[in-house]
XYZ file of C-alpha atoms in Angstrom:
215
model
C 0.000 0.000 0.000
C 1.282 3.467 -0.767
C 1.477 6.215 1.807
C -1.577 8.399 1.954
C -1.363 11.947 0.799
C -0.636 11.123 4.001
C 8.232 -9.586 12.195
C 6.166 -9.584 14.277
C 6.923 -10.423 17.885
C 10.422 -11.651 18.554
C 10.825 -15.011 16.801
C 11.848 -16.647 20.064
C 8.716 -15.510 21.879
C 5.674 -16.735 19.985
C 2.226 -15.723 21.253
C -0.077 -18.281 22.760
C -2.911 -19.332 20.486
C -5.482 -16.556 20.193
C -3.216 -13.763 21.411
C -1.990 -10.977 19.149
C 1.651 -10.606 18.196
C 3.637 -7.620 19.380
C 4.810 -5.878 16.208
C 5.650 -2.500 17.731
C 9.009 -3.283 19.381
C 12.451 -2.715 17.811
C 10.732 -1.658 14.571
C 13.613 0.370 13.170
C 16.224 -2.329 13.805
C 14.070 -5.163 12.454
C 13.064 -3.297 9.292
C 16.646 -2.199 8.645
C 17.976 -5.742 9.087
C 15.477 -7.065 6.531
C 16.227 -4.503 3.854
C 19.989 -4.639 4.341
C 19.796 -8.365 3.513
C 17.368 -7.746 0.654
C 17.477 -6.502 -2.917
C 14.929 -3.986 -4.112
C 12.781 -5.170 -7.035
C 10.526 -3.200 -9.404
C 6.801 -3.027 -8.653
C 4.224 -4.750 -10.846
C 1.313 -2.506 -11.836
C -2.370 -2.980 -12.562
C -2.890 -5.129 -15.655
C -0.115 -7.579 -14.797
C -1.798 -11.036 -14.539
C -0.129 -11.908 -11.223
C -2.087 -9.095 -9.550
C -5.463 -10.340 -10.736
C -5.595 -13.914 -9.428
C -5.402 -15.577 -6.041
C -1.831 -16.369 -5.034
C -0.547 -19.771 -3.979
C -0.313 -20.682 -0.301
C 3.101 -20.538 1.344
C 4.029 -24.133 2.185
C 7.828 -23.918 2.556
C 9.099 -21.730 5.380
C 12.701 -21.848 4.283
C 15.674 -19.694 3.342
C 14.074 -18.873 -0.016
C 11.026 -17.425 1.746
C 13.269 -15.503 4.152
C 15.123 -13.972 1.197
C 11.832 -13.047 -0.480
C 10.715 -11.282 2.695
C 14.004 -9.375 2.866
C 13.594 -8.348 -0.790
C 10.032 -7.237 -0.092
C 11.132 -4.966 2.751
C 13.841 -3.505 0.504
C 11.329 -2.963 -2.315
C 8.777 -1.413 0.020
C 11.396 1.003 1.342
C 12.484 2.036 -2.171
C 8.864 2.708 -3.147
C 8.175 4.535 0.139
C 5.243 2.238 0.836
C 3.688 1.066 4.090
C 2.741 -2.435 2.943
C 3.704 -4.765 0.118
C 2.312 -8.097 -1.101
C 4.502 -10.663 -2.855
C 2.591 -10.445 -6.138
C 3.462 -6.747 -6.258
C 7.009 -7.809 -7.072
C 5.776 -10.598 -9.350
C 5.886 -13.515 -6.886
C 2.840 -15.799 -6.757
C 2.805 -16.462 -2.991
C 0.521 -15.431 -0.125
C 2.850 -13.269 1.922
C 2.876 -9.571 2.724
C 5.090 -7.256 4.749
C 4.247 -3.970 6.415
C 5.887 -0.967 8.025
C 2.926 1.175 8.929
C 1.828 3.745 11.476
C -1.599 3.537 13.039
C -3.733 6.601 13.722
C -2.110 7.007 17.153
C 1.331 7.310 15.565
C 2.481 3.844 16.697
C 4.726 2.054 14.199
C 4.026 -1.583 13.275
C 6.508 -3.785 11.377
C 5.917 -7.400 10.429
C 5.273 -10.221 7.985
C 2.173 -12.351 7.454
C 2.011 -15.530 5.362
C -1.298 -17.054 4.239
C -3.356 -14.196 5.738
C -7.078 -14.476 6.381
C -9.182 -11.509 7.440
C -11.301 -12.452 10.426
C -14.998 -11.543 10.484
C -15.751 -8.624 12.782
C -18.709 -8.323 15.140
C -21.193 -5.699 14.025
C -20.124 -3.248 16.742
C -16.531 -3.230 15.419
C -17.504 -2.513 11.796
C -17.169 1.268 11.939
C -16.360 2.455 8.436
C -13.631 4.947 7.582
C -13.782 6.459 4.084
C -10.279 7.930 3.963
C -8.192 8.081 0.799
C -6.384 4.927 -0.275
C -3.482 4.440 -2.661
C -1.504 1.496 -3.977
C 2.053 1.020 -5.201
C 0.607 -1.023 -8.082
C -1.635 1.885 -9.104
C 1.034 4.589 -8.815
C 0.124 8.258 -8.337
C -3.619 7.500 -7.924
C -5.791 7.921 -4.828
C -9.479 7.430 -4.093
C -11.736 7.453 -1.043
C -12.695 3.907 -0.027
C -14.785 2.896 2.983
C -13.212 0.128 5.072
C -13.651 -0.931 8.718
C -11.337 1.059 10.991
C -10.390 -2.132 12.867
C -9.036 -5.347 11.359
C -7.747 -8.713 12.528
C -5.642 -10.942 10.279
C -4.653 -14.493 11.148
C -1.909 -16.392 9.352
C 1.654 -17.579 9.871
C 4.996 -15.918 10.435
C 8.161 -16.534 8.406
C 8.853 -19.721 10.371
C 5.338 -21.116 9.907
C 4.097 -20.349 13.423
C 0.438 -19.292 13.733
C -0.031 -15.574 14.386
C -2.772 -12.974 14.701
C -2.319 -9.280 13.928
C -4.726 -6.505 14.841
C -4.783 -2.949 13.582
C -6.784 0.233 13.904
C -7.212 3.211 11.618
C -4.631 3.502 8.849
C -2.938 0.258 9.911
C -6.286 -1.584 9.738
C -6.649 -0.295 6.177
C -3.147 -1.574 5.376
C -3.927 -5.088 6.686
C -7.109 -5.258 4.622
C -5.456 -3.804 1.518
C -2.516 -6.242 1.548
C -4.695 -9.288 2.249
C -6.900 -8.266 -0.680
C -3.824 -8.258 -2.940
C -3.086 -11.911 -2.229
C -6.582 -12.899 -3.321
C -6.257 -11.023 -6.612
C -8.111 -7.865 -5.653
C -6.800 -4.301 -5.967
C -8.375 -1.457 -4.044
C -9.667 0.022 -7.300
C -11.717 -3.177 -7.785
C -13.802 -2.029 -4.799
C -14.589 1.345 -6.387
C -17.497 2.297 -8.616
C -16.831 2.193 -12.356
C -16.517 5.973 -12.477
C -14.142 6.095 -9.489
C -12.031 3.288 -10.930
C -11.817 5.089 -14.265
C -10.707 8.261 -12.472
C -8.006 6.377 -10.532
C -6.658 4.849 -13.742
C -6.655 8.314 -15.326
C -4.624 9.646 -12.388
C -2.175 6.789 -12.871
C -1.885 7.424 -16.612
C -1.205 11.114 -16.050
C 1.296 10.596 -13.229
C 4.899 9.415 -13.127
C 5.888 6.712 -10.605
C 8.660 7.709 -8.211
C 9.999 4.120 -8.143
C 10.852 1.416 -10.732
C 7.866 -0.471 -12.153
C 7.440 -3.457 -14.467
C 5.878 -2.366 -17.743
C 2.906 -4.409 -18.942
C 3.524 -5.658 -22.482
């Protein structure tokens, strides 16, 4: 996810089942370690087939996955994003990374494999219609109503079960990145007119980071 015009808990301290990970500690050091090991890759943009289909489940929690995650953090940093899904760098796997502030200014850094958005009780479905952007739809923004609270369950880079919760902007990020891995861009949730306007913004703008051209 792009910034608006605006690993989780320590690997050695996994949460008990049902608890939420702590992704707010040592954020700067953890993010820096990932991207120093990684190589930045260009971003795939709307129209690329890998963005428009459900990705494959992560089944191997190995060194290759660890390197992918490092590359994703490096790519996210280059693009100045707050979240990045694997298919946004052309990899057909259900994994996303994030480095995102919530509305209280608290930084969250982590990785989720095989994410599933949990259903919210009715009293937690308070909609926020703030602007949303996407690294795969560069230079475009549109208002999109999403719940201002989100819970994602999945696995960490070692395959351990995790749950992540977010509020405000971070909740939007969790929903946005999970959508990516099921083949849905944020513009797919817009009306036809709003989608057309977002694509026009993209056509008229110039990305500030390397992208993969669609042939």
